[in-house]
PDB file of C-alpha atoms in Angstrom:
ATOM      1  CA  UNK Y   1     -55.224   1.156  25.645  1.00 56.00           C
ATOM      2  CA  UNK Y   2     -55.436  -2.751  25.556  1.00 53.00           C
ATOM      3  CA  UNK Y   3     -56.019  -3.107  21.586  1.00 58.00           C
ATOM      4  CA  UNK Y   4     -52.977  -0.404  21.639  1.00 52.00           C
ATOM      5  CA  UNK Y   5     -50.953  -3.229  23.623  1.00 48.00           C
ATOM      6  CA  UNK Y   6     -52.273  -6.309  22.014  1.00 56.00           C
ATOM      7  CA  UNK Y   7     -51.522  -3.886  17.921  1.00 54.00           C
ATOM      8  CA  UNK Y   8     -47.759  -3.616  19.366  1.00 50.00           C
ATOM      9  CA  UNK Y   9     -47.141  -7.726  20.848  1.00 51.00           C
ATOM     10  CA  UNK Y  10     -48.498  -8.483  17.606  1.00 47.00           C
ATOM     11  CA  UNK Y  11     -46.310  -6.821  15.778  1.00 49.00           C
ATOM     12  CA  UNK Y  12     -43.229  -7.073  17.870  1.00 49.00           C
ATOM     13  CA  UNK Y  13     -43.637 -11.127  17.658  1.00 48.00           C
ATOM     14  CA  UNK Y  14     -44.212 -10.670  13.587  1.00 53.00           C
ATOM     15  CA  UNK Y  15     -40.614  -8.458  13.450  1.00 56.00           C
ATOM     16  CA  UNK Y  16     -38.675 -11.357  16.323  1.00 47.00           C
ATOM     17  CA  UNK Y  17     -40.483 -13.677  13.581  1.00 57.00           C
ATOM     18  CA  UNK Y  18     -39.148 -12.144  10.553  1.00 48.00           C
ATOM     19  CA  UNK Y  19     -35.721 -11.338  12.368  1.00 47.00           C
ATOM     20  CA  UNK Y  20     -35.498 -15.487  12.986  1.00 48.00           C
ATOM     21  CA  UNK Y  21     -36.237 -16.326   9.517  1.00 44.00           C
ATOM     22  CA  UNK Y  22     -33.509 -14.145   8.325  1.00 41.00           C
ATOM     23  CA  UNK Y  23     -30.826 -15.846  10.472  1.00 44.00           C
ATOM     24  CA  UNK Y  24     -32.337 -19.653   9.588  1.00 45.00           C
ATOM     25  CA  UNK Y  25     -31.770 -18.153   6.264  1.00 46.00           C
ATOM     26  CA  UNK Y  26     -28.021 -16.485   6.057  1.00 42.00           C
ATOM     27  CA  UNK Y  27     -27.349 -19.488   8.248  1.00 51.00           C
ATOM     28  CA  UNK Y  28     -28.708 -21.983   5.736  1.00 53.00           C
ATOM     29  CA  UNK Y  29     -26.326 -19.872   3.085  1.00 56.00           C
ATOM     30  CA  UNK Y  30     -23.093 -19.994   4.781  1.00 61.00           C
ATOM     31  CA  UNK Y  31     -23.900 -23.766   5.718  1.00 78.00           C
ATOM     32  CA  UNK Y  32     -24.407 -24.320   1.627  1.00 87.00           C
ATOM     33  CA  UNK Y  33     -21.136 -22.349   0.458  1.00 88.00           C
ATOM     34  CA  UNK Y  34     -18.910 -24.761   3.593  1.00 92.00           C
ATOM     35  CA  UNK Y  35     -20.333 -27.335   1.597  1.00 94.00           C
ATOM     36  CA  UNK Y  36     -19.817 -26.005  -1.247  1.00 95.00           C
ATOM     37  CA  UNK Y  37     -16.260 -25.456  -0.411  1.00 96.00           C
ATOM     38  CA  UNK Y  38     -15.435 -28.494   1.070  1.00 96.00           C
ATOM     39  CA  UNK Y  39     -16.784 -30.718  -1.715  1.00 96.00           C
ATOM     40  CA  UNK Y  40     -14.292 -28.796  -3.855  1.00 96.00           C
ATOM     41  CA  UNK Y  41     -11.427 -29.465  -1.683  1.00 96.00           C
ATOM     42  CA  UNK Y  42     -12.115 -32.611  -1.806  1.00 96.00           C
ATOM     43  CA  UNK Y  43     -10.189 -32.822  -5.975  1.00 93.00           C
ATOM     44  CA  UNK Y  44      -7.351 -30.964  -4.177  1.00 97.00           C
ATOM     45  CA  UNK Y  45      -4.154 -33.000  -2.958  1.00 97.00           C
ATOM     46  CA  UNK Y  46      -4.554 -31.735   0.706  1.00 98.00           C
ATOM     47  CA  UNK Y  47      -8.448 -31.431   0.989  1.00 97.00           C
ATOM     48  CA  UNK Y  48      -8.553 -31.000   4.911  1.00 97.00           C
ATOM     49  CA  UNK Y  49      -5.815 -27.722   4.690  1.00 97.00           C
ATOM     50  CA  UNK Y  50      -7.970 -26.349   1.471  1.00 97.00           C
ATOM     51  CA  UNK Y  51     -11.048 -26.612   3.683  1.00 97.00           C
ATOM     52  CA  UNK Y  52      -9.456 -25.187   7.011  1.00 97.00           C
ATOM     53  CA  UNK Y  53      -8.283 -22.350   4.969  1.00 97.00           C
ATOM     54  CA  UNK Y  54     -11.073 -21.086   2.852  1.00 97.00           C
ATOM     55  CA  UNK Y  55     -14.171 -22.056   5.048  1.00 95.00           C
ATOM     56  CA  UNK Y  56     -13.463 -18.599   6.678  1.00 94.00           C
ATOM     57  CA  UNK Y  57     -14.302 -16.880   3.691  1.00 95.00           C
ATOM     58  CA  UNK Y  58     -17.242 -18.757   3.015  1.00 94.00           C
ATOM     59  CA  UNK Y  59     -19.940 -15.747   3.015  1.00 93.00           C
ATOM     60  CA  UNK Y  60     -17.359 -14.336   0.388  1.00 93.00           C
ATOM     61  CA  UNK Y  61     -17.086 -17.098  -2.076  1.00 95.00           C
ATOM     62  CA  UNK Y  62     -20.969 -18.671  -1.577  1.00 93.00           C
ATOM     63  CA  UNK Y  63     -21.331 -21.200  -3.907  1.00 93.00           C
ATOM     64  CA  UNK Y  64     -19.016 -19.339  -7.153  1.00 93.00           C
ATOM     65  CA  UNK Y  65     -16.171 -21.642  -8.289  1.00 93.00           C
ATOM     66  CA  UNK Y  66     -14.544 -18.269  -9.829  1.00 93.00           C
ATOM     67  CA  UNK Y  67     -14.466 -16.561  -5.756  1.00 95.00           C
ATOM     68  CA  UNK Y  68     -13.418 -19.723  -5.114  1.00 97.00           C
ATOM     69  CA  UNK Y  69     -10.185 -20.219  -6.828  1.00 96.00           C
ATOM     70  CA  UNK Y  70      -9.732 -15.844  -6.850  1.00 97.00           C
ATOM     71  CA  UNK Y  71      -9.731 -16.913  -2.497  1.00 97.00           C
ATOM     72  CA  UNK Y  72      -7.355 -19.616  -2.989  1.00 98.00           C
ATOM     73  CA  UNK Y  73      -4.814 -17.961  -5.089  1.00 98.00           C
ATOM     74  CA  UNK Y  74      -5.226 -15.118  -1.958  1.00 97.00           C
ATOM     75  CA  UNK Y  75      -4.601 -17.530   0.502  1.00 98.00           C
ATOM     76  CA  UNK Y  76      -1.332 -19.232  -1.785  1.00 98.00           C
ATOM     77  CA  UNK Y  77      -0.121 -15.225  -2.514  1.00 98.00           C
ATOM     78  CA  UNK Y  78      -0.406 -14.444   1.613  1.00 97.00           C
ATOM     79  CA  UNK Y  79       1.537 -17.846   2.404  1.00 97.00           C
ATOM     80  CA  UNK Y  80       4.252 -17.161  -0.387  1.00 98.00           C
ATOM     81  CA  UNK Y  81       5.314 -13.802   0.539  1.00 97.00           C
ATOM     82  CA  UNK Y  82       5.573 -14.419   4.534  1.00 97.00           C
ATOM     83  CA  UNK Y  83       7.940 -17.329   3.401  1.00 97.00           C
ATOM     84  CA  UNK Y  84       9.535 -14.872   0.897  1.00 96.00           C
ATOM     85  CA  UNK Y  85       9.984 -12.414   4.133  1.00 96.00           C
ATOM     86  CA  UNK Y  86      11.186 -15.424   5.990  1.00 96.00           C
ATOM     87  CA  UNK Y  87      14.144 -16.167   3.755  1.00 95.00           C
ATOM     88  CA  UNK Y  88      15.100 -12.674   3.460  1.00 93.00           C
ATOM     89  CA  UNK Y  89      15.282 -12.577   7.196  1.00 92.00           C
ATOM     90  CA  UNK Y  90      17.416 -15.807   7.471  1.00 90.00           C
ATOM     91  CA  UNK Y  91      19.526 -14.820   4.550  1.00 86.00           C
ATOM     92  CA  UNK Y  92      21.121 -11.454   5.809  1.00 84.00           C
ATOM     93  CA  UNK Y  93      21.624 -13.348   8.267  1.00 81.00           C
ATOM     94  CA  UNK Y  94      23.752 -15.996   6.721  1.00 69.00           C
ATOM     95  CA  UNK Y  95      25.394 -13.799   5.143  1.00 61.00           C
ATOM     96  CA  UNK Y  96      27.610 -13.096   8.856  1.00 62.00           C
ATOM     97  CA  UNK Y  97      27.877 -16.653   8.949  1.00 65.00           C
ATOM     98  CA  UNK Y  98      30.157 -19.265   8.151  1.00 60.00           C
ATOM     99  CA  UNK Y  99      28.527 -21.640   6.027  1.00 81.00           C
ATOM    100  CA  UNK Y 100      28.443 -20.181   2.606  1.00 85.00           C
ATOM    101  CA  UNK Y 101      26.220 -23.284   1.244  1.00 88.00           C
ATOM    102  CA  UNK Y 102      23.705 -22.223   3.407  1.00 88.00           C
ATOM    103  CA  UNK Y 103      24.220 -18.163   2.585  1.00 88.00           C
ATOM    104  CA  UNK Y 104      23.675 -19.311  -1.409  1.00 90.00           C
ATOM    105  CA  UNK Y 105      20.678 -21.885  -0.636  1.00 92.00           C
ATOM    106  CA  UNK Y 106      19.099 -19.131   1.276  1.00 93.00           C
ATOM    107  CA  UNK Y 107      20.100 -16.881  -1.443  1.00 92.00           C
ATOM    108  CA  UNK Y 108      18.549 -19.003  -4.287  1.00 94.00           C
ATOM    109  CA  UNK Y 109      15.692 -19.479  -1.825  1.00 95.00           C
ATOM    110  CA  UNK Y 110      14.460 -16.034  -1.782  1.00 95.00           C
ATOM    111  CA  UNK Y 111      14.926 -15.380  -5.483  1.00 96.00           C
ATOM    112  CA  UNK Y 112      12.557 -18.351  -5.950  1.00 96.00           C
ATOM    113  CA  UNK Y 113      10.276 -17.336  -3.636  1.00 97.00           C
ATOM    114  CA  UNK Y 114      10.017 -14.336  -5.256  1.00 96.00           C
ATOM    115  CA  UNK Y 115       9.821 -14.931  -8.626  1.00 97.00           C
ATOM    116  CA  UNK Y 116       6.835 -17.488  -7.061  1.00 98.00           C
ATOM    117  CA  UNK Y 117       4.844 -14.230  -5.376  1.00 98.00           C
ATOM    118  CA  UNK Y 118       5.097 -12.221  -9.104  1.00 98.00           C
ATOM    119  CA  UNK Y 119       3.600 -15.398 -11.084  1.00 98.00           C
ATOM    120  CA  UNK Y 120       0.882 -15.637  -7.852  1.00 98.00           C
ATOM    121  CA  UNK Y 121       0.399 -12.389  -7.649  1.00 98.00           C
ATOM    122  CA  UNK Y 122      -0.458 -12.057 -11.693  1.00 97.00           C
ATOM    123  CA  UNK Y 123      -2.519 -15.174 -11.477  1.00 97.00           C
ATOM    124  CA  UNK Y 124      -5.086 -13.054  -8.984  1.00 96.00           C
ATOM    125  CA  UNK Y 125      -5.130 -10.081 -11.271  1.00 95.00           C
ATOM    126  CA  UNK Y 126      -5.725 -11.715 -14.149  1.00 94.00           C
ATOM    127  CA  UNK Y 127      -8.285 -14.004 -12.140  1.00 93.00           C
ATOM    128  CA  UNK Y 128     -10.417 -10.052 -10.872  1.00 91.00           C
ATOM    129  CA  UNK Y 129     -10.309  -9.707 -14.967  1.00 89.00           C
ATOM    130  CA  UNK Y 130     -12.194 -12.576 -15.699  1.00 85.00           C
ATOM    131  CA  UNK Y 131     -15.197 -11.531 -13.880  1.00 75.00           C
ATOM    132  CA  UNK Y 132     -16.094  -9.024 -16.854  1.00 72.00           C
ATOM    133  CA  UNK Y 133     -15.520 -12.320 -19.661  1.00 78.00           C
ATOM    134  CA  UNK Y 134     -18.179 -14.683 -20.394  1.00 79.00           C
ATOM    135  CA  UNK Y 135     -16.854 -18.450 -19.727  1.00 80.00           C
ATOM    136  CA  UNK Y 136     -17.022 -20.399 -22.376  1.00 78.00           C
ATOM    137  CA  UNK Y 137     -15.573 -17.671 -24.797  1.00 86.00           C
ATOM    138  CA  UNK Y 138     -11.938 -17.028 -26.162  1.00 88.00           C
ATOM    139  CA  UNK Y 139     -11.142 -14.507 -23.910  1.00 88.00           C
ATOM    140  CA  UNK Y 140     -11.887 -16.546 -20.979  1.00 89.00           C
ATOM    141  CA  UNK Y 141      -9.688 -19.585 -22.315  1.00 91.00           C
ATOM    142  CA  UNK Y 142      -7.262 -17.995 -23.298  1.00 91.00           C
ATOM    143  CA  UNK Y 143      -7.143 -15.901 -19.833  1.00 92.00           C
ATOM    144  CA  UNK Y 144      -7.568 -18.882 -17.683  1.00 93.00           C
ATOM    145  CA  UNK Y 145      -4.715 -20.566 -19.292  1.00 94.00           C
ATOM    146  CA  UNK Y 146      -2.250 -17.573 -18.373  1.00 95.00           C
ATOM    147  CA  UNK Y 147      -3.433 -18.450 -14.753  1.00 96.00           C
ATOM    148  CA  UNK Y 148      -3.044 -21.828 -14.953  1.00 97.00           C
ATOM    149  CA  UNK Y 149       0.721 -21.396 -16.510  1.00 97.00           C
ATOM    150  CA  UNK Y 150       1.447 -18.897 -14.008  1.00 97.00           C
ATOM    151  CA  UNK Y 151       0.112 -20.670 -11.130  1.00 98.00           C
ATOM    152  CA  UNK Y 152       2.578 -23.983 -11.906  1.00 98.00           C
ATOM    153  CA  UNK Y 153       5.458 -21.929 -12.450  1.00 98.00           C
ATOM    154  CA  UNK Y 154       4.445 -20.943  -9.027  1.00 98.00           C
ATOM    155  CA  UNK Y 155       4.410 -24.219  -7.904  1.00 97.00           C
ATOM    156  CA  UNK Y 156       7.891 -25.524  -9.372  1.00 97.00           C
ATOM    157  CA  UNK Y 157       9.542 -22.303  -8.370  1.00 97.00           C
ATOM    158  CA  UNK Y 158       8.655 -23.078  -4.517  1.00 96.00           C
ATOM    159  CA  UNK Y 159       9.291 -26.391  -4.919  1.00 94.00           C
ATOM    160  CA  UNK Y 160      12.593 -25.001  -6.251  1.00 94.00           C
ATOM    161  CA  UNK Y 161      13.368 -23.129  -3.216  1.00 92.00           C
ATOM    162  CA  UNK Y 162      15.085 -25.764  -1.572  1.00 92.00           C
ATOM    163  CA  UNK Y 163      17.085 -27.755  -4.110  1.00 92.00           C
ATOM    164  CA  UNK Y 164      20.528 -25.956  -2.967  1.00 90.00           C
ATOM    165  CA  UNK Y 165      19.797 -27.465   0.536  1.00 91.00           C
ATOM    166  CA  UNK Y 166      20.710 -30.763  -0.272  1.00 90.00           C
ATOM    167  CA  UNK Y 167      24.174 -29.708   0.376  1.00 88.00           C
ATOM    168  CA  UNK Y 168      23.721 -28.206   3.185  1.00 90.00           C
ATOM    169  CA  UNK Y 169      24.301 -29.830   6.475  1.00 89.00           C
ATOM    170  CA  UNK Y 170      21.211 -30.600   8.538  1.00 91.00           C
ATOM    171  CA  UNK Y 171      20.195 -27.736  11.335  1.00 90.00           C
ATOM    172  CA  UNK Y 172      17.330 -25.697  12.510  1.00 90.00           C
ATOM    173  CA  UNK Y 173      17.798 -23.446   9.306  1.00 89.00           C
ATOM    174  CA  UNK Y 174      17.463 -25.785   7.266  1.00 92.00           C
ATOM    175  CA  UNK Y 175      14.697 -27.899   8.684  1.00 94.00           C
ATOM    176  CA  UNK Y 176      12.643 -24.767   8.949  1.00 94.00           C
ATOM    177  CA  UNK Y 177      12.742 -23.293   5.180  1.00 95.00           C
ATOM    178  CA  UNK Y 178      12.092 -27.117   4.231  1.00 95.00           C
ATOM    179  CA  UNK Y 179       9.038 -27.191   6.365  1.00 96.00           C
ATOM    180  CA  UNK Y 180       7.662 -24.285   5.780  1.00 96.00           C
ATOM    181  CA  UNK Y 181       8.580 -24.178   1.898  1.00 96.00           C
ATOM    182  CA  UNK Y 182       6.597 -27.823   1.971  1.00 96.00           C
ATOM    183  CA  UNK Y 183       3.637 -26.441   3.829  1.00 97.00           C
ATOM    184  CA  UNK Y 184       3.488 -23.207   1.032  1.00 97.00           C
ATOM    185  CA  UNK Y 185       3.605 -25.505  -1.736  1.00 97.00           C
ATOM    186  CA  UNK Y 186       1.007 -27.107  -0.463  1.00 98.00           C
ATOM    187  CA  UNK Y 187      -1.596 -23.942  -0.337  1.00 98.00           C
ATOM    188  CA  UNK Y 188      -0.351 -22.851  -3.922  1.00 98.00           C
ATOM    189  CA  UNK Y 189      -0.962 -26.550  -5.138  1.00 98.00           C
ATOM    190  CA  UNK Y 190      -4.453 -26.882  -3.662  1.00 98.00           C
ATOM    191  CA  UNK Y 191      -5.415 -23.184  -5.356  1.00 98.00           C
ATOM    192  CA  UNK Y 192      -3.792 -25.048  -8.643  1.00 98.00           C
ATOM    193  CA  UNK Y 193      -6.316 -27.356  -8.474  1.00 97.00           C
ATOM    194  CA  UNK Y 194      -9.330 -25.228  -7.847  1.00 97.00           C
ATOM    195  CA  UNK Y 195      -8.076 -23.314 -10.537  1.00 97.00           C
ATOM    196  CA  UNK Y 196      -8.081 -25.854 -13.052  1.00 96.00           C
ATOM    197  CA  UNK Y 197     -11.215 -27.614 -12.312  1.00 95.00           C
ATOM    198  CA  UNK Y 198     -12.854 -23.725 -12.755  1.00 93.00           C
ATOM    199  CA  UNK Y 199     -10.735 -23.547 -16.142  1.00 92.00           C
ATOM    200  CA  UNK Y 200     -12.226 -26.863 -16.725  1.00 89.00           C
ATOM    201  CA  UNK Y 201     -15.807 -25.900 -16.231  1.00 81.00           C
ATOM    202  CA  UNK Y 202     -16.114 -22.920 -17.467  1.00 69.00           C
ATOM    203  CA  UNK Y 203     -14.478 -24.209 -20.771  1.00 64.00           C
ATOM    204  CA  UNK Y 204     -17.661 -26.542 -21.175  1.00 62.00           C
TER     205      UNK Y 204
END
């Protein structure tokens, strides 16, 4: 009965043992892919928001520049479309209102904003392609560069958005679509820049 109770500590201490060195481990990996992630950031224009927002996602993308600029186009296509909601919103209604600078901005807003999400949008497909292509070839060139194109137009269609507010008088509708068009360029111009230092690598 004792060697039956001495056989079972010993193995219950070997499994607590094992169980340990697993979680030193996966927490060794997810502490390797932050890094990994916010060395990255760190060639984006706004390295402290590209770090807050894809550290979350950090047992997703490891240490794989390809998950990493896939996640950051997700991130950009999430932000674009609740701003794309947003204007819609605001826009119907402006369209009851009585400033029909602001009913046209919001207007041109939204169609911006939209065309934005498509060329976002096709940017991540294309980018779930790529995992079948071998970098360095063609393919993957010639891919990457539709992603890249697609991402910019992106960029200068949200930074678009807001051009017809400059005649618009200054008010809490058009502070916030300025703020928060400024803080969604800023997510679809960090994933710009992951993308193009992955198009960069994997060219090489």
């Amino acid at each position: 009965m004792k060697s039956l109770l001495i056989t079972f500590l010993f193995f219950y201490l070997l499994s607590l043992q094992a169980l340990s060195s697993a979680d030193h481990g996966a927490s060794k990996t997810v502490s390797n892919a932050t890094d990994f992630i916010r060395t990255s950031c760190s060639s984006t224009l706004y390295p402290d928001l590209c770090y807050a927002s894809l550290s979350g996602h950090a047992n997703a993308i490891q240490q794989d520049p390809a998950r990493l600029a896939r996640t950051a186009i997700g991130v950009s296509l999430s932000r674009a479309r609740h701003m794309a909601a947003f204007v819609s919103n605001l826009s119907r209604q402006a369209d009851y209102g009585a400033d029909p600078r602001a009913s046209a901005a919001l207007h041109d807003c939204f169609s911006n904003m939209g065309d934005a999400v498509d060329e976002i949008r096709g940017s991540l497909k294309q980018m779930r392609k790529l995992v079948a292509v071998a970098p360095g070839s063609e393919s993957f060139r010639f891919q990457m560069g539709n992603v890249q194109t697609w991402m910019s137009a992106a960029l200068t269609d949200e930074e678009t958005c807001t051009d017809g507010f400059e005649d618009v008088d200054d008010g809490p509708t058009k502070t916030a679509v300025c703020e928060r068009a400024a803080n969604v360029k800023k997510f679809t111009s960090n994933a710009l820049a992951l993308v193009d230092s992955y198009a960069e690598k994997g060219a090489n």
